[in-house]
């Protein structure tokens, strides 16, 4: 087995057993990264020297015979919206192009405390605004399963990095699906924790009532390991809480669980392959003994409109801090007035999607429109949350697809903002309700007519064809990952993670 | 449909400079997005009290005790990030 194929658990065992050193592990990832970055572009910043020095420290610990925390020496990547002291942090925006993080985000501090080795900062949509990572001011990240397609967004670089074995795990942030959608498109696991479960101190704010940091990894178990490290109350984030409900995963019995399947999440226009694979997952859980119940979340069709009003309004307020004065990009030729410093710095520093959202959010909050838009959206949000409260009286978890489609082509939606927003249709409700949700890969699209062509060739190397970018072979989109989502009650991350582990154990092999 | 005048007014409120051709682009895009958002008017919200409280947060306030003074090195780090500084102050354009 290659060092860069390892999960956290396996890499940890290897380090403990002395099969390889932390330095060797780190170097293997840096080599892999150098090779893969040419085609994938997951990272905005790679901190080779910093990574090596961190790894060296872990090897010293091993030499001294000290106990090794499970994340010690494990190479990871951090979304570029999360601060790592002394390292450039851009949020993929020109306005923060030269911003050096003056402190560690709490979750980063916790990872460092466990000895995790940070390799670099991953690409994303500018200020996490987007569903494809195409809104980055710096580079386009490719989906490792098909280089002509997007990795999803906004935590696209974190997902593609894991999928291309450029890191063992990564941190992302999720405001309306930004962990789950890229995890789904790239065939990795991603957890959006309950609002408040992970401190957001040191996360560059997008929409404060929705934002949440979470882990992304190759397996559910790995996500669980990272979540356990980064979660908990932090006095630097007044919205963070200590989880009160600790459900012991060993006690979880799948035959005592009721899984709700909301009819509103199986809509017209959904890709047939997605529907087929998700239904198979539901059937698998049923075979394992879970009770499947059809449920209704009646306000689902209003979730996206509600989400955009709230997210954009909050974004317009949060992004007011970029003024060309305190930090970040400032217009270089001397404008006549202070007002012009604001206008021009923000005009030149922000990309098109961010500007669009600031304007929309400002409009929704402006005099005369506040009640019609923001206040109304908050009320609809309360109704959406009530839908979930009602549903959770009848079922323990809710199972849905992550997205109605698989990864789309680069450029396909970038000129149609509304079409791009619709990518988040199955993920935004969870943020509005503040719930935890886990995205898990569960299969790939069948290669259709593509298969016929390929079956003729006996020595068919799947990976080679997918990464060759040969458009003729990829027309049908075969081989693209499909993911499902398990939504839990507030602070019941352990339940959804355990249910995910059960699927990984029993559901995959068939 | 949003007017060009409205787009300009909102952009100014948002302190966002716009080029002339962008005004038209934003006018179209915003109108289409706002058209979609009109959907929310279908929902009966007459019985809903506004509820914005996140889940499970009861004691967010810290104790009212003196905090240690911030370190000078931290202030220096922050000042280094500023585009223009004079004598440890942020420098801005004259406002008159």
XYZ file of C-alpha atoms in Angstrom:
606
model
C 0.000 0.000 0.000
C 1.153 3.499 -0.853
C 1.706 5.898 2.034
C -0.623 8.358 0.354
C -3.527 5.890 0.348
C -3.709 5.659 4.120
C -6.550 6.671 6.395
C -5.851 8.454 9.697
C -6.176 5.246 11.663
C -3.835 3.277 9.396
C -1.267 6.056 9.186
C -1.349 6.335 12.978
C -0.772 2.601 13.376
C 2.097 2.763 10.895
C 3.739 5.563 12.882
C 3.230 3.808 16.207
C 4.612 0.521 14.857
C 7.583 2.275 13.329
C 6.742 1.151 9.776
C 7.554 4.655 8.571
C 8.485 7.972 10.162
C 6.377 11.123 10.236
C 8.975 12.726 8.009
C 8.654 9.942 5.448
C 4.892 10.229 5.541
C 5.045 13.995 5.136
C 7.527 13.733 2.255
C 5.372 11.150 0.501
C 2.476 13.601 0.555
C 4.601 16.535 -0.557
C 5.901 14.461 -3.491
C 2.409 13.320 -4.382
C 1.226 16.906 -4.149
C 3.926 18.174 -6.493
C 2.918 15.594 -9.061
C -0.864 16.025 -8.752
C -1.095 19.784 -8.366
C -0.240 20.323 -12.024
C -3.549 18.831 -13.010
C -5.826 19.234 -9.961
C -4.896 22.604 -8.336
C -6.285 21.825 -4.876
C -3.952 24.148 -2.993
C -3.511 27.912 -2.942
C -0.534 27.787 -0.587
C 1.769 24.872 0.229
C 3.984 25.258 3.304
C 6.625 22.620 2.682
C 9.205 23.763 5.262
C 6.574 24.264 7.936
C 5.141 20.793 7.238
C 8.552 19.139 7.422
C 9.418 20.870 10.686
C 6.095 19.751 12.186
C 6.760 16.173 11.071
C 10.260 16.299 12.541
C 8.806 17.199 15.935
C 6.547 14.162 15.822
C 9.512 11.903 15.011
C 11.294 13.354 18.052
C 8.246 12.491 20.140
C 8.358 8.927 18.852
C 12.079 8.677 19.620
C 11.430 9.857 23.152
C 8.884 7.080 23.440
C 5.993 9.436 24.177
C 2.366 8.526 23.558
C 1.243 9.579 20.123
C -2.137 11.333 19.764
C -4.112 9.851 16.875
C -3.614 12.912 14.650
C 0.109 13.279 15.394
C 2.102 13.289 12.181
C -0.979 13.039 9.969
C -0.696 15.332 6.915
C -3.754 17.540 6.450
C -4.979 20.575 4.541
C -6.937 23.602 5.713
C -9.492 25.531 3.675
C -8.135 28.979 2.936
C -10.978 30.630 4.889
C -9.493 29.358 8.161
C -6.528 31.143 9.763
C -3.213 29.402 10.383
C -0.805 31.761 12.150
C 1.944 33.147 9.968
C 0.550 31.634 6.774
C -1.136 33.586 3.998
C -4.931 33.377 4.236
C -6.820 34.718 1.239
C -10.342 33.230 1.263
C -9.488 32.942 -2.468
C -10.017 36.689 -2.795
C -7.812 39.335 -4.326
C -8.789 41.602 -1.451
C -6.847 39.316 0.951
C -4.112 38.293 -1.480
C -1.306 39.358 0.862
C -3.005 38.796 4.189
C -0.865 36.894 6.682
C -2.941 35.299 9.432
C -1.992 36.941 12.745
C -3.298 34.049 14.872
C -4.543 30.454 14.736
C -8.218 29.620 14.394
C -9.327 27.601 17.432
C -9.846 24.440 15.362
C -6.332 24.838 13.900
C -4.892 25.356 17.366
C -6.566 22.111 18.418
C -5.211 20.227 15.398
C -1.721 21.564 16.062
C -2.086 20.580 19.711
C -2.636 16.987 18.582
C 0.382 17.161 16.300
C -1.383 17.163 12.926
C 0.951 18.199 10.102
C -0.442 21.073 8.030
C 0.613 20.857 4.380
C -1.130 23.959 3.103
C -4.258 25.943 2.381
C -6.857 24.766 -0.103
C -8.663 26.542 -2.897
C -12.295 27.590 -2.555
C -14.902 29.899 -3.996
C -14.084 33.474 -3.055
C -15.318 34.025 0.531
C -16.957 30.572 0.264
C -19.528 31.983 -2.151
C -20.191 29.369 -4.780
C -20.862 25.712 -5.487
C -18.016 24.879 -7.850
C -14.796 26.575 -6.649
C -14.784 28.409 -9.993
C -15.241 31.703 -8.129
C -11.692 31.558 -6.760
C -9.732 34.659 -7.744
C -6.623 32.527 -8.254
C -7.212 29.154 -9.892
C -9.726 26.593 -11.121
C -9.670 23.330 -9.180
C -10.428 20.164 -11.150
C -12.416 17.144 -10.052
C -9.942 14.225 -9.734
C -12.593 11.839 -11.126
C -12.908 13.867 -14.330
C -10.649 16.828 -15.006
C -13.237 18.557 -17.165
C -15.590 18.806 -14.209
C -15.805 20.954 -11.076
C -14.992 19.538 -7.623
C -18.052 21.278 -6.164
C -17.799 24.130 -3.738
C -17.074 26.069 -1.881
C -14.595 23.752 -0.080
C -13.565 22.311 -3.470
C -9.810 22.237 -2.882
C -10.227 20.341 0.397
C -12.386 17.687 -1.301
C -10.229 17.328 -4.408
C -7.121 17.218 -2.222
C -8.456 14.253 -0.270
C -9.778 12.542 -3.370
C -6.428 12.893 -5.180
C -4.535 11.690 -2.076
C -2.856 15.066 -1.616
C -3.702 14.978 2.101
C -5.188 12.488 4.569
C -7.938 14.815 5.753
C -8.917 18.455 5.507
C -10.998 21.126 7.152
C -13.786 22.819 5.264
C -16.575 25.204 6.129
C -20.247 24.825 5.286
C -22.707 27.720 5.011
C -25.198 26.154 2.595
C -23.544 22.904 1.563
C -19.911 23.924 1.112
C -18.542 20.802 2.821
C -21.157 18.300 1.652
C -21.435 19.206 -2.021
C -17.708 19.000 -2.816
C -17.424 15.846 -0.681
C -20.215 14.339 -2.783
C -18.785 15.468 -6.139
C -15.304 14.173 -5.276
C -16.361 10.916 -3.617
C -15.158 11.776 -0.107
C -16.844 12.029 3.294
C -17.761 15.400 4.804
C -19.422 16.392 8.058
C -21.309 19.626 8.590
C -21.600 19.736 12.389
C -24.470 21.230 14.385
C -24.374 25.023 14.501
C -22.204 25.777 17.520
C -20.504 22.373 17.757
C -17.178 23.680 16.420
C -15.734 27.083 17.291
C -15.636 29.486 14.364
C -12.992 31.730 15.888
C -10.550 32.326 13.066
C -12.948 31.443 10.262
C -13.367 34.268 7.759
C -17.060 35.063 8.132
C -19.565 34.663 5.298
C -23.024 34.304 6.903
C -22.739 34.163 10.660
C -26.022 32.432 11.497
C -25.201 29.597 9.057
C -21.400 29.130 8.906
C -19.901 26.036 10.468
C -16.437 24.430 10.256
C -16.257 20.681 9.733
C -13.982 17.769 8.820
C -13.582 16.153 5.395
C -11.838 12.807 4.976
C -11.649 9.491 3.155
C -13.792 7.618 5.665
C -16.516 8.299 8.207
C -14.224 7.047 10.962
C -11.612 9.656 10.018
C -14.239 12.418 10.072
C -15.242 11.270 13.526
C -11.650 11.374 14.775
C -11.171 14.930 13.514
C -14.577 16.080 14.757
C -13.784 14.837 18.252
C -10.625 16.956 18.227
C -12.045 20.213 16.861
C -15.471 20.319 18.563
C -16.382 21.868 21.891
C -17.040 25.192 23.542
C -14.588 28.018 22.999
C -14.762 31.306 24.828
C -13.617 33.077 21.666
C -16.858 32.110 19.886
C -19.964 32.898 21.898
C -22.116 30.703 19.646
C -20.063 27.596 20.413
C -21.442 25.098 22.897
C -20.322 22.000 24.706
C -22.352 19.110 23.312
C -24.762 17.899 25.967
C -25.868 14.779 24.206
C -23.167 12.207 23.911
C -24.538 9.136 22.267
C -22.197 6.216 22.602
C -21.660 4.805 19.172
C -21.214 1.260 20.469
C -24.760 1.369 21.737
C -26.204 2.326 18.376
C -28.240 -0.514 16.959
C -29.357 -0.059 13.405
C -32.451 -2.203 13.912
C -33.715 0.227 16.525
C -33.333 3.219 14.238
C -36.046 4.921 12.238
C -34.811 6.538 9.048
C -37.007 9.192 7.457
C -36.962 9.701 3.704
C -38.522 13.055 2.778
C -40.567 12.883 -0.402
C -39.635 16.495 -1.255
C -36.033 15.391 -1.884
C -36.867 13.154 -4.802
C -37.763 15.676 -7.405
C -38.220 15.929 -11.113
C -35.027 16.822 -12.898
C -32.952 14.623 -10.625
C -30.396 12.497 -12.450
C -31.703 8.958 -12.868
C -28.428 7.464 -11.727
C -28.478 9.489 -8.529
C -31.993 8.338 -7.748
C -31.131 4.713 -8.491
C -28.068 4.670 -6.247
C -29.729 6.534 -3.351
C -32.669 4.118 -3.415
C -30.203 1.268 -3.183
C -28.704 2.850 -0.068
C -32.143 3.111 1.528
C -32.784 -0.518 0.689
C -29.450 -1.499 2.230
C -30.324 0.179 5.516
C -33.688 -1.560 5.436
C -31.972 -4.915 4.962
C -29.750 -4.094 7.902
C -32.861 -3.738 10.018
C -33.597 -0.009 10.076
C -37.193 1.089 9.826
C -37.691 3.262 6.749
C -40.469 5.830 6.829
C -41.562 8.287 4.201
C -41.816 11.721 5.773
C -42.655 15.209 4.608
C -40.745 18.450 5.080
C -43.422 20.669 3.551
C -41.484 23.939 3.322
C -38.530 22.416 1.461
C -39.331 24.197 -1.800
C -38.852 27.563 -0.083
C -35.530 26.695 1.526
C -33.286 27.950 -1.242
C -34.976 31.338 -1.619
C -34.982 31.710 2.158
C -31.329 30.716 2.347
C -30.192 33.223 -0.250
C -31.940 36.156 1.424
C -30.437 35.335 4.812
C -26.971 34.331 3.612
C -26.581 37.347 1.329
C -27.904 39.821 3.862
C -25.477 38.568 6.471
C -22.654 38.494 3.925
C -23.216 42.107 2.948
C -22.809 43.091 6.592
C -19.840 40.792 7.253
C -17.931 41.950 4.191
C -18.299 45.610 5.104
C -15.045 45.204 7.056
C -12.996 45.102 3.840
C -12.591 48.832 3.471
C -9.071 49.274 2.085
C -7.981 50.775 5.403
C -7.575 48.240 8.203
C -6.104 45.395 6.164
C -6.317 43.790 2.778
C -6.191 45.312 -0.675
C -6.235 49.081 -0.925
C -6.463 51.014 -4.169
C -2.949 52.020 -5.156
C -3.279 55.313 -7.024
C -4.384 57.995 -4.636
C -8.117 58.665 -4.920
C -9.567 62.061 -4.113
C -11.622 61.138 -1.071
C -12.141 58.556 1.625
C -15.341 57.482 -0.115
C -13.343 56.758 -3.265
C -10.907 54.627 -1.253
C -13.864 52.474 -0.183
C -15.521 52.350 -3.597
C -12.397 51.583 -5.593
C -10.719 49.175 -3.166
C -13.880 47.103 -3.001
C -14.506 47.341 -6.738
C -11.015 46.083 -7.538
C -10.650 43.663 -4.632
C -13.895 41.669 -4.844
C -14.724 39.264 -7.677
C -18.020 39.231 -9.606
C -19.964 36.726 -7.465
C -19.002 38.437 -4.211
C -20.049 41.812 -5.627
C -23.328 40.345 -6.816
C -24.051 38.950 -3.377
C -23.087 42.129 -1.537
C -25.450 44.118 -3.735
C -28.304 41.641 -3.305
C -27.790 41.468 0.449
C -27.607 45.235 0.757
C -30.810 45.506 -1.265
C -32.608 43.000 0.980
C -31.611 44.935 4.087
C -32.218 48.434 2.720
C -34.976 50.722 3.948
C -38.389 49.664 2.711
C -37.312 46.129 1.783
C -36.179 44.730 5.116
C -39.613 43.418 6.063
C -40.463 42.077 2.636
C -37.208 40.126 2.349
C -35.090 39.591 5.452
C -37.836 39.456 8.069
C -40.025 37.259 5.875
C -37.093 34.920 5.218
C -36.434 34.630 8.964
C -40.046 33.589 9.474
C -39.887 31.020 6.707
C -36.692 29.796 8.336
C -38.608 29.232 11.574
C -41.158 27.163 9.642
C -38.399 25.105 8.033
C -36.923 24.387 11.427
C -40.371 23.373 12.670
C -40.646 20.919 9.758
C -37.519 19.190 11.047
C -38.692 19.281 14.679
C -41.901 17.549 13.654
C -40.061 14.992 11.531
C -37.645 14.147 14.356
C -40.580 13.203 16.553
C -41.239 10.345 14.145
C -37.775 9.379 12.980
C -34.228 9.420 14.373
C -32.379 10.516 11.260
C -33.270 11.747 7.780
C -31.690 10.362 4.629
C -31.525 12.323 1.358
C -29.297 12.740 -1.693
C -26.603 15.430 -1.298
C -27.260 16.822 -4.743
C -29.739 16.104 -7.549
C -26.826 15.820 -10.001
C -23.266 14.578 -10.147
C -20.329 16.946 -10.759
C -21.032 19.306 -13.637
C -18.670 20.589 -16.297
C -16.318 23.479 -15.645
C -17.955 26.576 -17.136
C -21.408 24.984 -17.351
C -23.118 27.144 -14.717
C -20.723 29.983 -14.069
C -22.630 32.512 -16.190
C -26.019 31.698 -14.733
C -26.008 32.548 -11.016
C -29.466 31.147 -10.353
C -28.607 27.819 -11.960
C -25.478 27.646 -9.826
C -27.483 28.422 -6.667
C -29.799 25.485 -7.433
C -26.869 23.078 -6.890
C -27.430 23.626 -3.153
C -31.093 22.715 -3.162
C -30.701 19.643 -0.921
C -28.108 21.076 1.452
C -29.275 24.568 2.518
C -32.177 23.463 4.756
C -29.744 21.819 7.135
C -27.884 25.103 7.686
C -31.104 27.070 8.108
C -32.188 24.604 10.797
C -28.685 24.425 12.348
C -28.588 20.614 12.144
C -25.663 18.217 11.698
C -25.413 16.362 8.393
C -22.975 13.868 6.955
C -22.229 13.375 3.249
C -21.074 9.862 2.357
C -20.079 8.482 -1.042
C -22.265 5.536 -2.040
C -21.482 4.717 -5.635
C -20.697 6.026 -9.054
C -22.729 6.632 -12.152
C -22.753 3.676 -14.520
C -20.754 4.366 -17.607
C -23.767 3.866 -19.987
C -22.845 3.895 -23.680
C -19.370 4.833 -22.598
C -19.144 1.317 -21.150
C -19.955 -0.372 -24.434
C -17.112 1.383 -26.110
C -14.745 0.586 -23.324
C -15.769 -3.017 -22.786
C -14.392 -3.717 -26.234
C -10.981 -2.789 -24.993
C -9.855 -5.613 -22.781
C -7.090 -3.735 -21.037
C -9.288 -0.914 -19.815
C -7.596 1.358 -17.352
C -10.439 3.331 -15.807
C -8.357 5.916 -14.067
C -6.365 6.668 -17.152
C -9.430 7.369 -19.220
C -11.105 9.506 -16.553
C -8.047 11.619 -16.058
C -7.220 11.890 -19.745
C -9.983 14.451 -20.155
C -11.094 12.831 -23.397
C -14.446 14.480 -23.865
C -15.841 11.906 -26.252
C -15.367 9.169 -23.721
C -16.843 11.268 -20.934
C -20.038 12.445 -22.582
C -22.215 10.205 -20.462
C -20.546 11.250 -17.242
C -19.945 7.661 -16.207
C -17.819 6.990 -13.141
C -18.814 10.140 -11.295
C -19.288 9.835 -7.524
C -22.745 9.949 -5.965
C -23.295 10.795 -2.308
C -26.056 10.561 0.240
C -26.716 12.735 3.234
C -27.737 11.709 6.745
C -29.269 14.543 8.755
C -29.438 14.219 12.530
C -30.982 15.937 15.508
C -28.973 18.832 16.981
C -25.701 17.597 18.528
C -26.334 13.985 17.527
C -23.244 13.851 15.331
C -22.411 10.519 16.926
C -25.633 8.972 15.643
C -25.161 10.044 12.040
C -21.465 9.162 12.126
C -22.200 5.702 13.487
C -24.872 5.148 10.884
C -22.364 6.234 8.253
C -19.802 3.774 9.581
C -22.355 1.003 9.376
C -22.876 1.805 5.707
C -19.122 1.816 5.077
C -18.830 -1.554 6.743
C -21.805 -3.387 5.262
C -23.192 -1.261 2.494
C -20.324 -0.912 0.048
C -19.560 -4.494 -0.806
C -22.152 -5.468 -3.394
C -37.605 44.761 -12.348
C -34.979 46.774 -10.524
C -34.107 50.089 -12.164
C -30.602 51.265 -12.998
C -31.045 54.050 -10.504
C -31.769 51.514 -7.765
C -28.692 49.469 -8.644
C -26.542 52.590 -8.419
C -28.111 53.591 -5.115
C -27.614 50.127 -3.592
C -24.023 49.955 -4.841
C -23.316 53.231 -3.126
C -24.890 52.009 0.123
C -22.651 48.943 -0.145
C -19.624 51.148 -0.870
C -19.006 49.207 -4.028
C -17.761 50.962 -7.147
C -19.434 49.802 -10.384
C -18.544 50.277 -14.023
C -21.318 51.525 -16.302
C -21.685 48.285 -18.211
C -21.858 46.365 -14.945
C -24.898 48.332 -13.859
C -26.903 46.806 -16.673
C -25.501 43.333 -15.992
C -26.396 43.536 -12.317
C -29.813 44.950 -13.158
C -30.623 41.839 -15.185
C -29.095 39.313 -12.791
C -30.611 40.831 -9.676
C -34.032 40.982 -11.261
C -33.874 37.307 -12.143
C -32.706 36.267 -8.669
C -35.278 38.491 -6.957
C -37.904 36.963 -9.242
C -37.001 33.561 -7.847
C -37.091 34.840 -4.292
C -40.650 36.113 -4.812
C -41.560 32.490 -4.098
C -41.383 33.281 -0.405
C -44.539 35.386 -0.735
C -46.549 32.179 -1.139
C -45.768 31.107 2.418
C -48.271 31.923 5.146
C -46.166 33.521 7.867
C -48.989 35.223 9.738
C -48.648 32.944 12.755
C -44.868 32.898 12.966
C -42.972 34.829 15.567
C -39.503 35.725 14.406
C -37.094 33.265 15.803
C -33.433 33.725 15.060
C -32.002 32.073 18.135
C -29.484 29.362 17.335
C -29.810 25.978 18.991
C -28.840 25.304 22.580
C -27.104 28.547 23.401
C -27.933 29.604 26.906
C -24.921 31.106 28.581
C -23.054 32.945 25.880
C -21.959 35.874 28.010
C -18.613 35.590 29.740
C -18.087 36.638 33.336
C -17.692 40.363 33.807
C -14.098 40.297 34.931
C -11.038 42.170 33.796
C -9.237 40.586 30.879
C -5.466 40.684 30.503
C -4.267 43.561 28.373
C -3.575 42.652 24.756
C 0.102 42.193 24.036
C 1.993 44.913 22.168
C 3.384 42.316 19.723
C -0.167 41.435 18.699
C -0.985 45.057 17.971
C 2.182 45.295 15.909
C 1.179 42.241 13.892
C -2.169 43.832 13.117
C -0.603 47.157 12.170
C 1.720 45.379 9.765
C -1.349 44.237 7.864
C -2.663 47.764 7.366
C -2.143 49.434 3.970
C -1.025 52.766 5.477
C 0.161 53.531 9.003
C 1.544 56.608 10.715
C 2.904 56.533 14.286
C 0.985 53.351 15.143
C -2.250 54.798 13.784
C -4.115 53.708 10.664
C -3.816 56.401 8.056
C -6.948 57.468 6.163
C -7.837 60.130 3.623
C -9.040 63.426 4.967
C -12.805 63.260 5.361
C -13.468 66.956 4.736
